[in-house]
PDB file of C-alpha atoms in Angstrom:
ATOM      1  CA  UNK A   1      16.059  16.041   0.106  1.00 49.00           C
ATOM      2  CA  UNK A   2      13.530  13.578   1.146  1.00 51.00           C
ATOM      3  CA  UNK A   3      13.817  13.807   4.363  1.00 51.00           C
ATOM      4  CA  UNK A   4      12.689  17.473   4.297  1.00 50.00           C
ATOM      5  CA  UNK A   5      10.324  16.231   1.931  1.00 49.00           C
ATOM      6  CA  UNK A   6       8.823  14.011   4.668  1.00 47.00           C
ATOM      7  CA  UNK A   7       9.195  16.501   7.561  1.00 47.00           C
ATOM      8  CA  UNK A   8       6.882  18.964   5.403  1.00 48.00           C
ATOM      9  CA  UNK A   9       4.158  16.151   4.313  1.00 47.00           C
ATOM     10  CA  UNK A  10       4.219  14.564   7.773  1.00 45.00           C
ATOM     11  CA  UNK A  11       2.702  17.645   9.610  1.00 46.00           C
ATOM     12  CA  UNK A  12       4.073  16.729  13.127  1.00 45.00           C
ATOM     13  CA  UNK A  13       2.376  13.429  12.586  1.00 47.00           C
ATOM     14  CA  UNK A  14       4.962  10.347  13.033  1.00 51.00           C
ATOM     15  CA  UNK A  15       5.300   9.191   9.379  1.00 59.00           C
ATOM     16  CA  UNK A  16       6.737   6.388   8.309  1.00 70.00           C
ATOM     17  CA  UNK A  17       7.480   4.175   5.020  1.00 77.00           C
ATOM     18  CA  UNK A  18       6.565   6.252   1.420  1.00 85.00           C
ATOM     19  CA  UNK A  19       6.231   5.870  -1.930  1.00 91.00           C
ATOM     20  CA  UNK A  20       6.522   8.742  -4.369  1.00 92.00           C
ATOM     21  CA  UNK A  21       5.316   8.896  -7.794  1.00 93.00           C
ATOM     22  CA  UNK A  22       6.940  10.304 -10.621  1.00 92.00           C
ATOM     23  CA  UNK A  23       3.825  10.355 -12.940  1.00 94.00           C
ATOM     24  CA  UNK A  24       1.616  12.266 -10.976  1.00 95.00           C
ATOM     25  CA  UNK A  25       3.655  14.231  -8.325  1.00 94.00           C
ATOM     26  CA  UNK A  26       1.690  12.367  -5.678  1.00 95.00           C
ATOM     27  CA  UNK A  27       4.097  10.824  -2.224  1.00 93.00           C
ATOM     28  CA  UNK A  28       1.995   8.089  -0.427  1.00 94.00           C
ATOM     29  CA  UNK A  29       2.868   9.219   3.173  1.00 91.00           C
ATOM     30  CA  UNK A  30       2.424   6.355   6.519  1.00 89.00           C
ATOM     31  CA  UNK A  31       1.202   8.425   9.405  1.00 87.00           C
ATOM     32  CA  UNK A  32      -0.324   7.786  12.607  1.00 80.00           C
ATOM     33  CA  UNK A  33      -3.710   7.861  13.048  1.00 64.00           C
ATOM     34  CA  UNK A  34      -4.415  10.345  16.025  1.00 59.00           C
ATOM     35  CA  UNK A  35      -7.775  10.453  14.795  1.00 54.00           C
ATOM     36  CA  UNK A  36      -9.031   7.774  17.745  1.00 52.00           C
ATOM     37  CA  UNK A  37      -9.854  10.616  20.737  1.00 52.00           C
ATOM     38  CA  UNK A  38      -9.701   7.369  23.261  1.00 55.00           C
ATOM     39  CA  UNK A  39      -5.913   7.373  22.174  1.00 50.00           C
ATOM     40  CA  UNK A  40      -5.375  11.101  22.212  1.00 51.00           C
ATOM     41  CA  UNK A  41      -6.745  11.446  25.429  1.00 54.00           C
ATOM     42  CA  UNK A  42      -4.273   8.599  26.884  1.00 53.00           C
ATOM     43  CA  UNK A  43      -1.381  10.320  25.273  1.00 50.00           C
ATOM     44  CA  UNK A  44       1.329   9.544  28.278  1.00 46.00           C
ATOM     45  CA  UNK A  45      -0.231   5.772  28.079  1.00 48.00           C
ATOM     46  CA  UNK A  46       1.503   3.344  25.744  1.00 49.00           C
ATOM     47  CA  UNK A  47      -1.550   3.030  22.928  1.00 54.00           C
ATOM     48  CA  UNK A  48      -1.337   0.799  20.457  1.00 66.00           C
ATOM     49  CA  UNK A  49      -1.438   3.500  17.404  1.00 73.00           C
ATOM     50  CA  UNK A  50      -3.208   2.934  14.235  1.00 84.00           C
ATOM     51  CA  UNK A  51      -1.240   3.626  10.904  1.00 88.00           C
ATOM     52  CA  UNK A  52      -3.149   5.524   7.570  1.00 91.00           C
ATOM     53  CA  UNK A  53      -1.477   6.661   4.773  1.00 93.00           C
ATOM     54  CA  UNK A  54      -2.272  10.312   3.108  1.00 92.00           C
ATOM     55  CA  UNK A  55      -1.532  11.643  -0.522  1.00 94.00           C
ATOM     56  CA  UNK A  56       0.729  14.822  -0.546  1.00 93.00           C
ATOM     57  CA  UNK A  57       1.497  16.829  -3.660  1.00 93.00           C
ATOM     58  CA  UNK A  58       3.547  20.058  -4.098  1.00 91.00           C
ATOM     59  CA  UNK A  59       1.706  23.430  -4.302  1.00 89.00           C
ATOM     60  CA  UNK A  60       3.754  26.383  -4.967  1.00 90.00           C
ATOM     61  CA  UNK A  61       6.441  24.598  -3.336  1.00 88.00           C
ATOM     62  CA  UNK A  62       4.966  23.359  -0.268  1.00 89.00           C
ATOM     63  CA  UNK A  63       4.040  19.722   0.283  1.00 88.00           C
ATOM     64  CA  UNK A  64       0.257  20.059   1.071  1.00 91.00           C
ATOM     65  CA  UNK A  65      -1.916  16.894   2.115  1.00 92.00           C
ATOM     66  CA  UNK A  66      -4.230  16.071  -0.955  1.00 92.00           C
ATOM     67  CA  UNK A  67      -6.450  13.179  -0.130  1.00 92.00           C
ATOM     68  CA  UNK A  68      -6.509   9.829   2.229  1.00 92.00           C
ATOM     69  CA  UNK A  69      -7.069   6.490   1.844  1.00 95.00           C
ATOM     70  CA  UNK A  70     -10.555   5.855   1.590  1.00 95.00           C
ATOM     71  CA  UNK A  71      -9.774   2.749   3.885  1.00 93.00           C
ATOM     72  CA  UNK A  72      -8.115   4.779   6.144  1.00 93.00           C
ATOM     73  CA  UNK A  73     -10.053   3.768   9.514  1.00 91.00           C
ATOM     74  CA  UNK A  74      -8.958   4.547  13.475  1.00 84.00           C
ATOM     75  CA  UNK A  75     -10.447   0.988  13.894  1.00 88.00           C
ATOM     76  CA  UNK A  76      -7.021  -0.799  12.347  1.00 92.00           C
ATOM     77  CA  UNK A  77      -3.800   0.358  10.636  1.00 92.00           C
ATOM     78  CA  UNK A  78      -2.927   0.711   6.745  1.00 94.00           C
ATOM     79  CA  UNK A  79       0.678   1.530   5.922  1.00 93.00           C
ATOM     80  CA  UNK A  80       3.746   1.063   4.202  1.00 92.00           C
ATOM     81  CA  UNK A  81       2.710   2.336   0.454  1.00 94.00           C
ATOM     82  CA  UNK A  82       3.905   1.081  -2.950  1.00 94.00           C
ATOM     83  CA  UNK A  83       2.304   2.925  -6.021  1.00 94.00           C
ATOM     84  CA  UNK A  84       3.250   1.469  -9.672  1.00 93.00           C
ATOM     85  CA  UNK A  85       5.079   3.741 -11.591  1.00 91.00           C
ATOM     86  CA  UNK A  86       1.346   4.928 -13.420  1.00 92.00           C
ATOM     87  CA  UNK A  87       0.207   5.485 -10.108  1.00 95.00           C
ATOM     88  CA  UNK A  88      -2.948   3.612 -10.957  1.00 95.00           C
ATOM     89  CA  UNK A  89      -2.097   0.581  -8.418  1.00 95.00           C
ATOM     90  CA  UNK A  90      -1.143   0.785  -4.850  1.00 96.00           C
ATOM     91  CA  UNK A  91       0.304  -1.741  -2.637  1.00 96.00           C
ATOM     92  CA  UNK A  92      -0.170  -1.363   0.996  1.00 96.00           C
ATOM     93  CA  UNK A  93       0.025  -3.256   3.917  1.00 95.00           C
ATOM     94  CA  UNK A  94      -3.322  -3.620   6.976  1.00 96.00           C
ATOM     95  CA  UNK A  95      -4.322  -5.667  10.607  1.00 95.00           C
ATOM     96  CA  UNK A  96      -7.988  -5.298   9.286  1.00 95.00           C
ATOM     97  CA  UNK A  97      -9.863  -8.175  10.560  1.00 91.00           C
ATOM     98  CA  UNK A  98     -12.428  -8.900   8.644  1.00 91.00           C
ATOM     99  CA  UNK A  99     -10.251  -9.275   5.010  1.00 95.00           C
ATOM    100  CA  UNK A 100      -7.025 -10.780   6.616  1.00 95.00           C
ATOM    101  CA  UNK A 101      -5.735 -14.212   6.831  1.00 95.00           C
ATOM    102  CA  UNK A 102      -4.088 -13.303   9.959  1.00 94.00           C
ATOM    103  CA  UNK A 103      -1.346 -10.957  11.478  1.00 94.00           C
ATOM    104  CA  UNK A 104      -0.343  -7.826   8.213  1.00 95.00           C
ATOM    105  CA  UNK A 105      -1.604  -8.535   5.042  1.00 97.00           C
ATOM    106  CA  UNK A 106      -0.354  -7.140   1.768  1.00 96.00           C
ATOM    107  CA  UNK A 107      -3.616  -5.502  -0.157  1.00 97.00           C
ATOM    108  CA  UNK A 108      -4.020  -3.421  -3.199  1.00 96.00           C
ATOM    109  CA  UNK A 109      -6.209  -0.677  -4.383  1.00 97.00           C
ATOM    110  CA  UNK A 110      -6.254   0.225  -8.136  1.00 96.00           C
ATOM    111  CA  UNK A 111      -7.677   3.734  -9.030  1.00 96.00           C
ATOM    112  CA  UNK A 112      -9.975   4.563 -11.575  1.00 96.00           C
ATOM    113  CA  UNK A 113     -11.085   7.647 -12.765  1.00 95.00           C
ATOM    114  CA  UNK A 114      -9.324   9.284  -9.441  1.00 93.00           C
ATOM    115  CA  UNK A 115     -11.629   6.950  -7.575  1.00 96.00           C
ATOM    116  CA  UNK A 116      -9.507   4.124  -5.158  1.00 97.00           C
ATOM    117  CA  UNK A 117     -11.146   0.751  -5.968  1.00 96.00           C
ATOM    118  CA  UNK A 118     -11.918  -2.049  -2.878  1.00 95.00           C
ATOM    119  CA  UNK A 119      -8.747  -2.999  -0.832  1.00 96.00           C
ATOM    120  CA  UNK A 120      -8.020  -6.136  -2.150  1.00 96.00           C
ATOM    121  CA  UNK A 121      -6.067  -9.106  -0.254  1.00 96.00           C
ATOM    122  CA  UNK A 122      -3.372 -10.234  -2.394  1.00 95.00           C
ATOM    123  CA  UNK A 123      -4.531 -13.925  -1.214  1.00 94.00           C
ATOM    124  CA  UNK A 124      -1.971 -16.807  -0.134  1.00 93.00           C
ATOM    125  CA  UNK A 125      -0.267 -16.299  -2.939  1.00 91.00           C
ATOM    126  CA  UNK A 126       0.916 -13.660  -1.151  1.00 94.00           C
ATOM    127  CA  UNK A 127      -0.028 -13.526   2.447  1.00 96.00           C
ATOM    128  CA  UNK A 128       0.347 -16.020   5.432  1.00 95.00           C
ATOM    129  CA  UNK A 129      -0.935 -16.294   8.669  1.00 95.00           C
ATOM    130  CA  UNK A 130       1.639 -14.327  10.426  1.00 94.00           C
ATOM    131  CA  UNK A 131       3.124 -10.823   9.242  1.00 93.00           C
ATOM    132  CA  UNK A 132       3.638  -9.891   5.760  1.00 94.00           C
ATOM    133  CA  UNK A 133       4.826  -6.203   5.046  1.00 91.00           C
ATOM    134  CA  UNK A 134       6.606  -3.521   3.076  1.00 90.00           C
ATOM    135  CA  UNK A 135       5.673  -4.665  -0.388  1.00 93.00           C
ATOM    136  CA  UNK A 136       7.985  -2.951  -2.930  1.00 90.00           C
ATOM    137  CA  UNK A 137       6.850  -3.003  -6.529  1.00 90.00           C
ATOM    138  CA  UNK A 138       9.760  -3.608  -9.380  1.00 85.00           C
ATOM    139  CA  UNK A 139       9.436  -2.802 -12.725  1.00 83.00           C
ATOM    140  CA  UNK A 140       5.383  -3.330 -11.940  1.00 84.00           C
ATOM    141  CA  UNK A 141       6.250  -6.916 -12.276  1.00 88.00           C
ATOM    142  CA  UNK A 142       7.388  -8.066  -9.445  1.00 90.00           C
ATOM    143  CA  UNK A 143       6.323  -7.510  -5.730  1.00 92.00           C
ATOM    144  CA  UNK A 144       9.194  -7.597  -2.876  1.00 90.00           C
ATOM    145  CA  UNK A 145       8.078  -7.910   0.198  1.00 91.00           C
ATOM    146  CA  UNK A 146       9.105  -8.953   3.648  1.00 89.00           C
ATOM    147  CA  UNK A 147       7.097 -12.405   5.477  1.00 91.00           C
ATOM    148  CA  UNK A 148       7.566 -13.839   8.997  1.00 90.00           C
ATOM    149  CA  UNK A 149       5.222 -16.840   8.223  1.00 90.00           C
ATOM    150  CA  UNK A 150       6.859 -18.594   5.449  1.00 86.00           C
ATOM    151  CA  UNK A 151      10.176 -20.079   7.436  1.00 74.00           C
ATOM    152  CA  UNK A 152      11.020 -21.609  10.061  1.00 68.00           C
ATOM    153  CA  UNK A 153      11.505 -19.245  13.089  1.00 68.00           C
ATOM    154  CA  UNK A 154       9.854 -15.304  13.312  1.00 73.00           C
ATOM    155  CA  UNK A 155      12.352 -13.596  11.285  1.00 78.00           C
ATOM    156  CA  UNK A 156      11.178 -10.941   8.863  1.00 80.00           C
ATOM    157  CA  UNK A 157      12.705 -12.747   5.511  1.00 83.00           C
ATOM    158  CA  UNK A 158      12.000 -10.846   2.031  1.00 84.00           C
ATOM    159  CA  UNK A 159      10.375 -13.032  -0.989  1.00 88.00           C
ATOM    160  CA  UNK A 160       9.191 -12.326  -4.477  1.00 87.00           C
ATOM    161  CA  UNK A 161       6.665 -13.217  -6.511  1.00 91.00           C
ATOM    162  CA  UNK A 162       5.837 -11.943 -10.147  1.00 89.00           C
ATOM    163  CA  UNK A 163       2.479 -10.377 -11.074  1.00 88.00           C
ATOM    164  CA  UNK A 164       0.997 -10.971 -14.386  1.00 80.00           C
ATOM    165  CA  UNK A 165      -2.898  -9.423 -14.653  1.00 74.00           C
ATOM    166  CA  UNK A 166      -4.568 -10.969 -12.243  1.00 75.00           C
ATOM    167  CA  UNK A 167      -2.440 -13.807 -11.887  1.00 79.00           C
ATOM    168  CA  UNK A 168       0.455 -13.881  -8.961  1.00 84.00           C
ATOM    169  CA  UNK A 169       2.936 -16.240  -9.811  1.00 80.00           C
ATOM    170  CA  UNK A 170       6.163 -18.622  -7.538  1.00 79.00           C
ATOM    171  CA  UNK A 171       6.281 -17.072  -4.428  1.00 84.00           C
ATOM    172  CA  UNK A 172      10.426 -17.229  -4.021  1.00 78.00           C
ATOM    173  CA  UNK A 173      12.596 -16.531  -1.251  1.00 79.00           C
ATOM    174  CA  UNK A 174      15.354 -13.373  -2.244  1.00 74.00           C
ATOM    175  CA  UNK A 175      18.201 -15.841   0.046  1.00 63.00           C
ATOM    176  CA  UNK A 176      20.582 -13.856  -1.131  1.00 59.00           C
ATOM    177  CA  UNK A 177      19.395 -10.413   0.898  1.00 56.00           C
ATOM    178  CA  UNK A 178      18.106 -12.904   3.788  1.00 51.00           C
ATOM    179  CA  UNK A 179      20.376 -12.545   6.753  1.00 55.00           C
ATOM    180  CA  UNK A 180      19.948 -14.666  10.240  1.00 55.00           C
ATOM    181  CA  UNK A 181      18.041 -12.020  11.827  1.00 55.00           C
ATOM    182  CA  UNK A 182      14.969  -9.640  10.500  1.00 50.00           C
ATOM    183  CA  UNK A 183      15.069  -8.412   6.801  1.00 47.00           C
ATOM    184  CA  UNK A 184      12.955  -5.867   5.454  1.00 53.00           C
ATOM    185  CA  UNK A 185      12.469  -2.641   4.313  1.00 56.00           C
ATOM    186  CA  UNK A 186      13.750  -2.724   0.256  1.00 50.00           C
ATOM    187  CA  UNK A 187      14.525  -0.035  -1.988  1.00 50.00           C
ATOM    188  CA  UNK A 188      15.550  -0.370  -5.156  1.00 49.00           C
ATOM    189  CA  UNK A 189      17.436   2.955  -7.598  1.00 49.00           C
ATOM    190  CA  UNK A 190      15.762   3.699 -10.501  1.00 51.00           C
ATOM    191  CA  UNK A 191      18.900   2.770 -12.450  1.00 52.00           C
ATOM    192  CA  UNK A 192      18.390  -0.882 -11.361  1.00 51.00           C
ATOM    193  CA  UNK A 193      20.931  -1.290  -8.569  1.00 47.00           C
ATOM    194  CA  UNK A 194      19.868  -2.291  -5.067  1.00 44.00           C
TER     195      UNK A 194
END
C-alpha cells in the first residue's frame, strides 16, 4: 500500500505530503532536510527543520531515490508536491525569502527535456502574505489549496482557482469543505469523488 510505499522512499528520513505520477512512475516524496550539519549536530535541540522533496521510482521492485529538487536548499524548506498528471508541472509549496510575498508560498516548476525550469511564485493570484500550502492539482485545471491569509482569523481555509496557460483565474473559497477550525490537506479519487 502506500504507506509501505512511503516507508521504502522515505529512507528513515521523516517524509511527509506526496504526489505520485502515473505517467512516469515517479512519487514526489517531502522529507526533511538533515543536510544542515548545524542541525544534525543539535539533534536533542528543538531545530527548526528544513523540508525538500526527492523523486523516487521503482527498480526491480524497490523504491530507489532518483533525483531532487534542484531548489532543494538547507537554507529554507520546499514541500508538499503536486505533479500534473504529464508530470511536466509541479506544484510545491517554500519559506524562501527572496521569491515570497510572505509566510508559504505556492510555486511551480515545469520540466523540460528532464530539466526542472525556475521555481516560479504563483503571484497574488495565488499567494498572500500569510501561509498558503498543500496545492492539489484537479483535472490540471484547477489548483486546491489551503490559505490562512485570505479570511478573517488564522484558520487554514481551502480555495480554488482555475489555471488556463499562463493565466490564473477567481480565486474562490471551497465553503463547503471549510469548517470553523483549520482545513487542509485535499485528496481527491481518480474516479472524481472527494
Amino acid at each position: 500500500g502506500k504507506s509501505a510505499m512511503l516507508a521504502e522512499a522515505s529512507e528513515g528520513y521523516h517524509a511527509g505530503p506526496v504526489s505520485y505520477c502515473e505517467a512516469t512512475g515517479e512519487l514526489f516524496v517531502t522529507l526533511s532536510n538533515f543536510e544542515n550539519p548545524v542541525i544534525r549536530n543539535k539533534v536533542y535541540q528543538k531545530a527548526d527543520i528544513r523540508l525538500k522533496i526527492i523523486i523516487a521510482k521503482k527498480v526491480n521492485g524497490e523504491w530507489q531515490k532518483t533525483g531532487e529538487l534542484p531548489f532543494n536548499d538547507p537554507a529554507y524548506s520546499v514541500g508538499h508536491p503536486s505533479i500534473t498528471v504529464t508530470g511536466d508541472t509541479l506544484y510545491f509549496v517554500s519559506d524562501i525569502p527572496e521569491k515570497g510575498l510572505g509566510g508559504t508560498d505556492i510555486y511551480r516548476s515545469v520540466r523540460t527535456n528532464g530539466k526542472w525550469g525556475e521555481m516560479e511564485n504563483m503571484g497574488s493570484a495565488v499567494n498572500t502574505d500569510k501561509n498558503e500550502m498543500f496545492p492539489f492539482i484537479y483535472k490540471g485545471k484547477f489548483l486546491i489549496f489551503a490559505s490562512n491569509g485570505r479570511g478573517a482569523g488564522d484558520d487554514l481555509n481551502m480555495y480554488n482557482v482555475g489555471l488556463f496557460g499562463d493565466n490564473i483565474s477567481g480565486v474562490a473559497e471551497l465553503t463547503e469543505l471549510n469548517s470553523a477550525g483549520d482545513d487542509f490537506g485535499f485528496v481527491i479519487h481518480p474516479e472524481g469523488e472527494v
